[in-house]
């Protein structure tokens, strides 16, 4: 009999009146039952976050850093257990789930380091004009208020960490809403936070259903929203609360651009291996997975068979098997959607080079060529293990093809030429350009986010800390400078 998982209300475990089941997308087994907060319990959590704002903001940096250090150490100690939980609730192969735990460890460690050095203050002499003689401006950052963190299913631990750790680092209370499909990793994170000495009310983890999210979004006591998820939902949040400070990370259809100078057999083998791995990792359910390959005509015919062969080597199956590369999608409905998009593209003239088969929630790693631009796979984010291949005649044409998208999260550019790398950095309309590799590379301390329909604002520990705070200047008068 599976026990019901409590949620975390103002730092303490609590249960509501209803529950829901979390099941494995691989085999449908029950992973856990989760208690759902009542409306009054949600109100209590928000009120507690609002009430503790001043106290938490004034908490000494060493206290916040110690709490973050504790969580990162406990994540290390429980890595195998947590990886198993992620794999069970999400369907992510355990090899990738272990990597996700490792990234969350880094996020909390980085946040502890930043908490110790953040906000030392910038001093500015104002006597550059006669009216400023004897005056000094000191600028520091202060929390905007309590944060509403809304996390997705695809990284159920690490993307919760990217909401929670920066908030704690700056002393901003946070109410975390994990994804309904994968709440258990976020609830376990609450278990580790409960072992710390953070003030009561400074954090809550509330697994409320999505239809109750609008009330939280519109609550004025939560002036900061950090959302990772789908574009339609993200933009609707911004429309519903236009005066709030909102960070949106909404996805993309990442392009890997292979240019003429990336032409040796070793180069092409490396590119094909990386493209195959990172078009299919997480079942393709990553905002920066490789969805599009744009290869110069001079290398295209040598690259394509290498990509197809590398994709066909991806091991699919049971996500609990350490040898599995590609597990199921988060649900059978998600796999059916991908299947329908591929079928639409093939009917419109796309050539299926490999894959194209669904079994339950699993979809075979798939490669398509000559995909019409007006199909859904041609212009939307597939969020599944599907890769499209396109020729380009020269660097300018390749960059133009990459920019021919409403999304702009990250792009990978395979080139050895430094000038071309800087040219890509100028020309590509994305938040990040990865040179010599796929767009799927992300270091958790770097600024991460996109342009166009990929969202607004940046994640990455220090950059999120800046989003959660604002500058306040103090002018000292009558000083002998």
Short mmCIF file of C-alpha atoms in Angstrom, two decimals:
data_model
loop_
_atom_site.label_atom_id
_atom_site.label_comp_id
_atom_site.label_asym_id
_atom_site.label_seq_id
_atom_site.Cartn_x
_atom_site.Cartn_y
_atom_site.Cartn_z
CA UNK A 1 0.00 0.00 0.00
CA UNK A 2 1.50 3.33 -1.05
CA UNK A 3 1.47 6.01 1.61
CA UNK A 4 0.01 9.41 0.80
CA UNK A 5 2.64 12.10 0.40
CA UNK A 6 2.04 15.23 2.46
CA UNK A 7 2.67 18.63 0.96
CA UNK A 8 4.63 21.41 2.66
CA UNK A 9 2.71 24.33 4.09
CA UNK A 10 4.82 27.17 5.46
CA UNK A 11 7.67 24.76 6.15
CA UNK A 12 5.66 21.97 7.81
CA UNK A 13 4.02 18.81 6.42
CA UNK A 14 0.27 18.97 5.92
CA UNK A 15 -2.53 17.03 4.24
CA UNK A 16 -5.74 18.17 2.61
CA UNK A 17 -9.07 16.54 1.96
CA UNK A 18 -8.35 15.07 -1.49
CA UNK A 19 -5.56 13.06 -3.10
CA UNK A 20 -4.40 12.19 -6.60
CA UNK A 21 -2.27 9.36 -7.93
CA UNK A 22 1.09 9.67 -9.65
CA UNK A 23 1.68 6.81 -12.08
CA UNK A 24 4.66 5.69 -14.12
CA UNK A 25 4.41 6.55 -17.82
CA UNK A 26 6.45 3.42 -18.54
CA UNK A 27 4.23 0.73 -17.06
CA UNK A 28 1.33 2.55 -15.42
CA UNK A 29 2.22 1.43 -11.91
CA UNK A 30 1.32 3.61 -8.94
CA UNK A 31 4.35 5.60 -7.85
CA UNK A 32 2.66 7.59 -5.08
CA UNK A 33 -0.50 9.25 -3.88
CA UNK A 34 -0.31 12.98 -3.18
CA UNK A 35 -2.43 15.05 -0.85
CA UNK A 36 -3.98 18.16 -2.41
CA UNK A 37 -4.08 21.43 -0.43
CA UNK A 38 -7.49 22.93 0.22
CA UNK A 39 -8.19 26.52 -0.74
CA UNK A 40 -7.84 27.58 2.90
CA UNK A 41 -4.45 25.85 3.13
CA UNK A 42 -3.24 27.63 0.00
CA UNK A 43 -4.41 30.90 1.55
CA UNK A 44 -2.48 30.05 4.72
CA UNK A 45 0.71 29.41 2.74
CA UNK A 46 0.46 32.66 0.78
CA UNK A 47 -0.37 34.65 3.91
CA UNK A 48 2.62 33.12 5.70
CA UNK A 49 4.95 33.99 2.80
CA UNK A 50 3.68 37.57 2.82
CA UNK A 51 3.98 37.89 6.59
CA UNK A 52 7.58 36.65 6.73
CA UNK A 53 8.91 38.90 3.94
CA UNK A 54 10.72 41.42 6.13
CA UNK A 55 12.10 38.80 8.51
CA UNK A 56 13.40 36.59 5.72
CA UNK A 57 14.96 39.50 3.82
CA UNK A 58 16.84 40.45 6.98
CA UNK A 59 18.10 36.91 7.63
CA UNK A 60 21.92 36.88 7.77
CA UNK A 61 23.57 35.60 4.62
CA UNK A 62 25.31 32.80 6.52
CA UNK A 63 21.95 31.38 7.63
CA UNK A 64 20.59 31.27 4.09
CA UNK A 65 23.88 29.90 2.74
CA UNK A 66 23.96 27.19 5.42
CA UNK A 67 20.45 26.06 4.47
CA UNK A 68 21.41 25.89 0.79
CA UNK A 69 24.60 24.00 1.63
CA UNK A 70 22.58 21.53 3.67
CA UNK A 71 20.24 20.80 0.77
CA UNK A 72 23.07 20.30 -1.67
CA UNK A 73 24.81 17.85 0.69
CA UNK A 74 21.60 15.90 1.30
CA UNK A 75 20.94 15.67 -2.44
CA UNK A 76 24.38 14.11 -2.85
CA UNK A 77 23.69 11.62 -0.05
CA UNK A 78 20.36 10.56 -1.54
CA UNK A 79 21.29 10.69 -5.23
CA UNK A 80 20.35 7.11 -6.13
CA UNK A 81 17.03 7.27 -4.28
CA UNK A 82 16.06 10.59 -5.86
CA UNK A 83 17.14 9.48 -9.34
CA UNK A 84 14.91 6.44 -8.96
CA UNK A 85 12.01 8.66 -7.96
CA UNK A 86 12.51 11.00 -10.93
CA UNK A 87 12.68 8.03 -13.29
CA UNK A 88 9.55 6.46 -11.81
CA UNK A 89 7.32 9.53 -11.94
CA UNK A 90 8.69 11.06 -15.13
CA UNK A 91 9.79 8.08 -17.24
CA UNK A 92 13.27 9.58 -17.59
CA UNK A 93 16.04 6.98 -18.02
CA UNK A 94 17.84 6.61 -14.73
CA UNK A 95 21.18 7.60 -16.34
CA UNK A 96 19.68 11.00 -17.17
CA UNK A 97 17.87 11.19 -13.84
CA UNK A 98 21.19 10.85 -12.00
CA UNK A 99 22.50 13.70 -14.12
CA UNK A 100 19.51 15.81 -13.12
CA UNK A 101 20.20 15.22 -9.44
CA UNK A 102 23.81 16.24 -10.01
CA UNK A 103 22.67 19.45 -11.64
CA UNK A 104 20.35 20.23 -8.73
CA UNK A 105 23.29 19.68 -6.38
CA UNK A 106 25.21 22.31 -8.35
CA UNK A 107 22.29 24.74 -8.29
CA UNK A 108 22.07 24.68 -4.50
CA UNK A 109 25.86 24.86 -4.16
CA UNK A 110 26.06 27.83 -6.54
CA UNK A 111 23.21 29.51 -4.65
CA UNK A 112 25.01 29.06 -1.33
CA UNK A 113 28.12 30.66 -2.80
CA UNK A 114 26.13 33.54 -4.30
CA UNK A 115 24.23 34.12 -1.07
CA UNK A 116 27.54 34.80 0.68
CA UNK A 117 28.75 37.38 -1.84
CA UNK A 118 25.52 38.82 -3.26
CA UNK A 119 24.59 42.41 -2.52
CA UNK A 120 27.86 43.76 -1.23
CA UNK A 121 26.68 47.10 -2.61
CA UNK A 122 28.07 49.45 -5.25
CA UNK A 123 29.34 52.83 -4.14
CA UNK A 124 29.26 55.80 -6.53
CA UNK A 125 30.75 59.27 -5.94
CA UNK A 126 28.26 61.95 -6.86
CA UNK A 127 30.66 64.90 -6.79
CA UNK A 128 31.12 64.64 -10.55
CA UNK A 129 28.75 67.65 -10.53
CA UNK A 130 29.05 70.59 -8.14
CA UNK A 131 25.69 69.79 -6.57
CA UNK A 132 26.95 66.39 -5.50
CA UNK A 133 29.94 67.52 -3.42
CA UNK A 134 30.13 65.45 -0.23
CA UNK A 135 27.58 62.92 -1.48
CA UNK A 136 28.00 59.19 -2.01
CA UNK A 137 25.39 56.84 -3.50
CA UNK A 138 25.25 53.29 -2.19
CA UNK A 139 23.17 50.87 -4.25
CA UNK A 140 22.02 47.52 -2.92
CA UNK A 141 19.42 44.98 -4.04
CA UNK A 142 16.36 43.97 -2.03
CA UNK A 143 13.73 41.26 -2.62
CA UNK A 144 10.71 42.33 -4.65
CA UNK A 145 8.55 40.15 -2.41
CA UNK A 146 7.34 36.57 -2.30
CA UNK A 147 7.89 34.42 -5.40
CA UNK A 148 5.44 32.09 -7.09
CA UNK A 149 7.54 29.35 -8.72
CA UNK A 150 5.76 27.18 -11.29
CA UNK A 151 7.78 24.17 -12.47
CA UNK A 152 7.27 21.75 -15.40
CA UNK A 153 7.32 17.96 -15.57
CA UNK A 154 10.41 17.42 -17.71
CA UNK A 155 13.00 18.26 -15.02
CA UNK A 156 10.91 17.72 -11.89
CA UNK A 157 13.80 18.28 -9.47
CA UNK A 158 16.24 20.63 -11.17
CA UNK A 159 13.70 23.14 -12.42
CA UNK A 160 12.18 23.26 -8.94
CA UNK A 161 15.71 23.90 -7.70
CA UNK A 162 16.06 26.79 -10.15
CA UNK A 163 13.02 28.45 -8.56
CA UNK A 164 13.74 27.69 -4.91
CA UNK A 165 17.50 28.10 -4.51
CA UNK A 166 17.78 31.69 -5.87
CA UNK A 167 14.78 32.75 -3.77
CA UNK A 168 16.38 31.45 -0.58
CA UNK A 169 19.72 32.99 -1.56
CA UNK A 170 18.20 36.50 -1.69
CA UNK A 171 15.80 36.04 1.23
CA UNK A 172 12.59 36.00 -0.81
CA UNK A 173 9.79 33.69 0.40
CA UNK A 174 8.67 31.22 -2.25
CA UNK A 175 5.50 29.25 -2.93
CA UNK A 176 6.44 26.39 -5.28
CA UNK A 177 3.89 24.70 -7.52
CA UNK A 178 5.35 21.50 -9.01
CA UNK A 179 3.84 19.96 -12.14
CA UNK A 180 0.79 17.76 -11.39
CA UNK A 181 2.28 14.89 -13.41
CA UNK A 182 5.55 14.89 -11.44
CA UNK A 183 5.11 16.41 -7.96
CA UNK A 184 7.08 13.86 -5.94
CA UNK A 185 10.54 15.28 -6.64
CA UNK A 186 9.43 18.75 -5.54
CA UNK A 187 7.87 17.32 -2.38
CA UNK A 188 11.11 15.50 -1.60
CA UNK A 189 12.94 18.79 -2.00
CA UNK A 190 10.57 20.16 0.64
CA UNK A 191 11.62 17.32 2.91
CA UNK A 192 15.23 18.49 2.70
CA UNK A 193 14.31 22.15 3.23
CA UNK A 194 12.39 21.15 6.35
CA UNK A 195 15.69 19.95 7.86
CA UNK A 196 17.07 23.51 7.79
CA UNK A 197 16.63 26.53 10.07
CA UNK A 198 14.88 28.73 7.52
CA UNK A 199 12.07 30.87 8.98
CA UNK A 200 8.62 29.32 9.12
CA UNK A 201 6.57 30.57 6.20
CA UNK A 202 9.55 31.28 3.98
CA UNK A 203 8.73 28.35 1.69
CA UNK A 204 5.85 26.07 0.76
CA UNK A 205 5.44 23.28 -1.81
CA UNK A 206 1.81 23.08 -2.97
CA UNK A 207 0.80 20.40 -5.52
CA UNK A 208 -2.38 22.15 -6.60
CA UNK A 209 -4.03 21.27 -9.94
CA UNK A 210 -3.50 23.58 -12.88
CA UNK A 211 -7.06 24.90 -12.82
CA UNK A 212 -6.32 26.51 -9.45
CA UNK A 213 -3.18 28.26 -10.69
CA UNK A 214 -4.89 31.48 -11.89
CA UNK A 215 -5.81 32.46 -8.33
CA UNK A 216 -2.15 32.21 -7.29
CA UNK A 217 -1.01 34.11 -10.37
CA UNK A 218 -3.35 37.01 -9.62
CA UNK A 219 -2.65 37.17 -5.88
CA UNK A 220 -0.98 40.52 -5.21
CA UNK A 221 0.96 39.06 -2.28
CA UNK A 222 3.05 37.09 -4.81
CA UNK A 223 4.57 39.93 -6.88
CA UNK A 224 7.16 37.76 -8.65
CA UNK A 225 6.34 34.83 -10.95
CA UNK A 226 8.95 32.40 -12.26
CA UNK A 227 7.35 30.06 -14.78
CA UNK A 228 8.78 27.27 -16.93
CA UNK A 229 6.40 25.52 -19.29
CA UNK A 230 4.37 25.86 -22.47
CA UNK A 231 4.07 29.08 -24.45
CA UNK A 232 0.28 29.42 -24.37
CA UNK A 233 0.17 29.00 -20.61
CA UNK A 234 3.16 31.27 -20.00
CA UNK A 235 1.84 34.16 -22.08
CA UNK A 236 -1.58 33.79 -20.49
CA UNK A 237 0.05 34.27 -17.08
CA UNK A 238 1.73 37.45 -18.27
CA UNK A 239 -1.58 38.72 -19.65
CA UNK A 240 -3.36 37.87 -16.40
CA UNK A 241 -0.81 39.70 -14.20
CA UNK A 242 0.87 42.33 -16.40
CA UNK A 243 2.11 44.42 -13.49
CA UNK A 244 3.99 41.59 -11.83
CA UNK A 245 7.67 40.87 -12.40
CA UNK A 246 7.49 37.70 -14.47
CA UNK A 247 10.14 35.38 -15.86
CA UNK A 248 8.97 32.99 -18.57
CA UNK A 249 10.99 30.10 -20.01
CA UNK A 250 8.72 28.75 -22.73
CA UNK A 251 10.66 26.39 -24.91
CA UNK A 252 12.03 26.31 -28.42
CA UNK A 253 12.85 24.19 -31.45
CA UNK A 254 16.62 24.17 -31.16
CA UNK A 255 18.75 24.15 -34.30
CA UNK A 256 22.12 22.46 -34.72
CA UNK A 257 23.92 24.22 -37.57
CA UNK A 258 26.74 22.29 -39.27
CA UNK A 259 28.92 24.63 -41.36
CA UNK A 260 31.31 23.86 -44.26
CA UNK A 261 34.51 23.87 -42.20
CA UNK A 262 33.14 21.12 -39.89
CA UNK A 263 34.02 18.58 -42.54
CA UNK A 264 36.49 15.91 -41.43
CA UNK A 265 35.25 12.39 -40.72
CA UNK A 266 36.05 12.97 -37.05
CA UNK A 267 34.08 16.23 -37.06
CA UNK A 268 31.02 14.67 -38.67
CA UNK A 269 31.09 11.61 -36.42
CA UNK A 270 31.19 13.86 -33.36
CA UNK A 271 28.36 16.05 -34.61
CA UNK A 272 26.20 13.05 -35.50
CA UNK A 273 26.75 11.41 -32.12
CA UNK A 274 25.90 14.58 -30.21
CA UNK A 275 22.88 15.33 -32.38
CA UNK A 276 21.52 11.81 -31.99
CA UNK A 277 21.98 11.81 -28.23
CA UNK A 278 20.51 15.24 -27.62
CA UNK A 279 17.56 14.98 -29.96
CA UNK A 280 16.43 12.00 -27.89
CA UNK A 281 17.59 12.58 -24.31
CA UNK A 282 14.66 13.03 -21.92
CA UNK A 283 12.58 11.51 -24.75
CA UNK A 284 13.10 14.78 -26.60
CA UNK A 285 11.21 16.53 -23.80
CA UNK A 286 13.72 19.30 -23.27
CA UNK A 287 13.34 22.89 -24.40
CA UNK A 288 16.86 22.80 -25.86
CA UNK A 289 16.81 19.33 -27.39
CA UNK A 290 17.94 19.23 -31.01
CA UNK A 291 14.84 19.44 -33.19
CA UNK A 292 16.34 20.88 -36.37
CA UNK A 293 19.63 20.09 -38.12
CA UNK A 294 20.64 22.67 -40.70
CA UNK A 295 23.68 21.39 -42.56
CA UNK A 296 25.63 23.04 -45.34
CA UNK A 297 25.24 21.39 -48.72
CA UNK A 298 28.95 20.53 -48.80
CA UNK A 299 28.65 18.26 -45.74
CA UNK A 300 24.98 17.28 -45.80
CA UNK A 301 25.23 14.00 -47.76
CA UNK A 302 28.06 12.74 -45.55
CA UNK A 303 26.38 13.82 -42.33
CA UNK A 304 22.87 12.40 -42.82
CA UNK A 305 23.74 8.67 -42.84
CA UNK A 306 25.89 9.21 -39.76
CA UNK A 307 22.99 10.86 -37.92
CA UNK A 308 20.55 8.10 -38.92
CA UNK A 309 22.99 5.39 -37.79
CA UNK A 310 23.65 7.17 -34.48
CA UNK A 311 19.92 7.62 -33.83
CA UNK A 312 19.28 3.96 -34.52
CA UNK A 313 21.91 3.07 -31.89
CA UNK A 314 19.94 4.85 -29.16
CA UNK A 315 18.78 2.22 -26.67
CA UNK A 316 15.07 2.50 -25.94
CA UNK A 317 13.10 0.76 -23.21
CA UNK A 318 12.70 0.52 -19.45
CA UNK A 319 13.86 3.79 -17.87
CA UNK A 320 15.05 1.95 -14.75
CA UNK A 321 17.63 0.05 -16.85
CA UNK A 322 20.98 1.91 -16.70
CA UNK A 323 21.63 1.08 -20.35
CA UNK A 324 18.48 2.82 -21.60
CA UNK A 325 18.99 6.07 -23.50
CA UNK A 326 15.39 6.85 -24.43
CA UNK A 327 12.41 6.15 -22.21
CA UNK A 328 8.72 6.94 -22.63
CA UNK A 329 7.18 10.35 -22.96
CA UNK A 330 5.37 11.70 -19.92
CA UNK A 331 2.06 10.16 -21.04
CA UNK A 332 0.47 8.16 -23.81
CA UNK A 333 -1.42 11.27 -24.92
CA UNK A 334 1.92 13.06 -25.38
CA UNK A 335 3.20 10.18 -27.52
CA UNK A 336 -0.01 10.17 -29.58
CA UNK A 337 0.42 13.89 -30.25
CA UNK A 338 3.98 13.35 -31.52
CA UNK A 339 2.75 10.45 -33.65
CA UNK A 340 0.06 12.63 -35.24
CA UNK A 341 2.56 15.40 -36.01
CA UNK A 342 4.94 12.98 -37.72
CA UNK A 343 2.11 11.45 -39.75
CA UNK A 344 0.99 14.94 -40.80
CA UNK A 345 4.51 15.82 -41.97
CA UNK A 346 4.85 12.58 -43.97
CA UNK A 347 1.49 13.14 -45.64
CA UNK A 348 2.71 16.64 -46.58
CA UNK A 349 5.83 15.26 -48.27
CA UNK A 350 8.44 14.73 -45.55
CA UNK A 351 10.68 11.70 -45.93
CA UNK A 352 10.85 9.34 -42.93
CA UNK A 353 14.43 8.08 -42.60
CA UNK A 354 14.01 6.08 -39.40
CA UNK A 355 11.58 5.65 -36.52
CA UNK A 356 7.98 6.79 -36.70
CA UNK A 357 6.51 4.09 -34.46
CA UNK A 358 4.61 4.41 -31.17
CA UNK A 359 4.00 1.83 -28.45
CA UNK A 360 1.95 3.18 -25.57
CA UNK A 361 3.72 6.24 -24.15
CA UNK A 362 6.94 5.41 -26.01
CA UNK A 363 7.81 6.86 -29.41
CA UNK A 364 10.74 5.58 -31.43
CA UNK A 365 13.62 8.01 -32.12
CA UNK A 366 12.67 9.50 -35.47
CA UNK A 367 14.47 11.36 -38.26
CA UNK A 368 12.65 13.27 -41.01
CA UNK A 369 13.98 14.95 -44.14
CA UNK A 370 12.39 17.64 -46.34
CA UNK A 371 9.75 18.62 -43.78
CA UNK A 372 7.40 21.31 -45.17
CA UNK A 373 7.69 24.55 -43.24
CA UNK A 374 3.94 24.84 -42.67
CA UNK A 375 3.54 21.52 -40.85
CA UNK A 376 3.47 21.53 -37.08
CA UNK A 377 6.82 19.76 -36.85
CA UNK A 378 8.16 22.31 -39.31
CA UNK A 379 7.36 25.32 -37.13
CA UNK A 380 6.34 24.25 -33.60
CA UNK A 381 8.17 22.64 -30.67
CA UNK A 382 7.64 18.89 -31.03
CA UNK A 383 8.75 18.05 -27.45
CA UNK A 384 9.44 14.46 -28.45
CA UNK A 385 12.23 12.34 -29.96
CA UNK A 386 11.93 13.72 -33.50
CA UNK A 387 14.66 15.31 -35.61
CA UNK A 388 14.35 17.16 -38.92
CA UNK A 389 17.13 17.61 -41.49
CA UNK A 390 17.54 20.57 -43.86
CA UNK A 391 20.18 21.64 -46.40
CA UNK A 392 21.60 25.16 -46.48
CA UNK A 393 23.79 26.80 -49.12
CA UNK A 394 26.37 28.79 -47.15
CA UNK A 395 26.64 30.39 -43.74
CA UNK A 396 24.15 33.19 -44.34
CA UNK A 397 21.50 30.75 -45.56
CA UNK A 398 22.08 28.49 -42.55
CA UNK A 399 21.70 31.35 -40.09
CA UNK A 400 18.60 32.60 -41.90
CA UNK A 401 17.05 29.12 -41.71
CA UNK A 402 17.79 28.93 -37.99
CA UNK A 403 16.17 32.33 -37.44
CA UNK A 404 13.11 31.33 -39.46
CA UNK A 405 11.29 30.36 -36.28
CA UNK A 406 9.04 32.03 -33.77
CA UNK A 407 11.27 30.55 -31.05
CA UNK A 408 14.71 31.72 -29.97
CA UNK A 409 16.07 29.75 -27.03
CA UNK A 410 19.47 28.29 -27.98
CA UNK A 411 21.34 27.24 -31.11
CA UNK A 412 24.36 25.04 -31.67
CA UNK A 413 26.92 25.99 -34.33
CA UNK A 414 29.46 23.42 -35.48
CA UNK A 415 32.40 25.49 -36.73
CA UNK A 416 36.12 25.78 -36.00
CA UNK A 417 36.33 29.39 -37.17
CA UNK A 418 36.38 32.01 -34.41
CA UNK A 419 35.20 34.77 -36.74
CA UNK A 420 32.22 32.63 -37.75
CA UNK A 421 31.50 31.96 -34.09
CA UNK A 422 31.31 35.70 -33.38
CA UNK A 423 29.25 36.17 -36.52
CA UNK A 424 26.80 33.54 -35.20
CA UNK A 425 26.67 35.31 -31.86
CA UNK A 426 25.63 38.52 -33.64
CA UNK A 427 23.27 37.00 -36.18
CA UNK A 428 21.33 34.24 -34.40
CA UNK A 429 18.17 35.43 -32.66
CA UNK A 430 18.48 33.24 -29.57
CA UNK A 431 19.36 33.55 -25.93
CA UNK A 432 22.40 31.29 -26.20
CA UNK A 433 24.82 30.20 -28.94
CA UNK A 434 26.78 27.01 -28.28
CA UNK A 435 29.83 26.76 -30.54
CA UNK A 436 31.21 23.36 -31.43
CA UNK A 437 28.28 21.48 -29.91
CA UNK A 438 24.50 21.04 -29.89
CA UNK A 439 22.08 23.67 -28.50
CA UNK A 440 21.30 21.33 -25.60
CA UNK A 441 24.32 22.34 -23.51
CA UNK A 442 23.40 24.23 -20.36
CA UNK A 443 25.52 25.07 -17.33
CA UNK A 444 23.29 25.93 -14.40
CA UNK A 445 25.26 29.04 -13.42
CA UNK A 446 25.06 30.69 -16.86
CA UNK A 447 22.20 32.97 -18.00
CA UNK A 448 19.52 30.81 -19.61
CA UNK A 449 16.47 32.03 -21.47
CA UNK A 450 15.32 33.08 -24.88
CA UNK A 451 13.96 35.70 -27.23
CA UNK A 452 10.81 35.89 -29.34
CA UNK A 453 8.26 33.25 -28.24
CA UNK A 454 10.82 31.47 -26.05
CA UNK A 455 10.10 33.82 -23.17
CA UNK A 456 11.38 36.74 -21.12
CA UNK A 457 13.98 36.99 -18.37
CA UNK A 458 16.79 34.64 -17.47
CA UNK A 459 17.32 31.64 -15.24
CA UNK A 460 20.75 30.69 -13.90
CA UNK A 461 21.37 31.20 -10.20
CA UNK A 462 22.80 34.73 -10.06
CA UNK A 463 20.59 35.93 -12.89
CA UNK A 464 17.46 34.64 -11.20
CA UNK A 465 18.59 36.33 -7.98
CA UNK A 466 18.71 39.62 -9.86
CA UNK A 467 15.21 38.96 -11.24
CA UNK A 468 13.89 38.35 -7.73
CA UNK A 469 15.33 41.64 -6.43
CA UNK A 470 15.43 45.33 -7.33
CA UNK A 471 17.97 48.10 -6.87
CA UNK A 472 17.51 50.61 -4.08
CA UNK A 473 19.87 53.57 -3.77
CA UNK A 474 20.84 55.40 -0.58
CA UNK A 475 22.58 58.81 -0.78
CA UNK A 476 24.88 59.78 2.07
CA UNK A 477 25.37 63.54 2.50
CA UNK A 478 28.10 65.66 4.05
CA UNK A 479 30.94 63.21 3.58
CA UNK A 480 34.58 64.21 3.18
CA UNK A 481 35.32 62.22 0.05
#
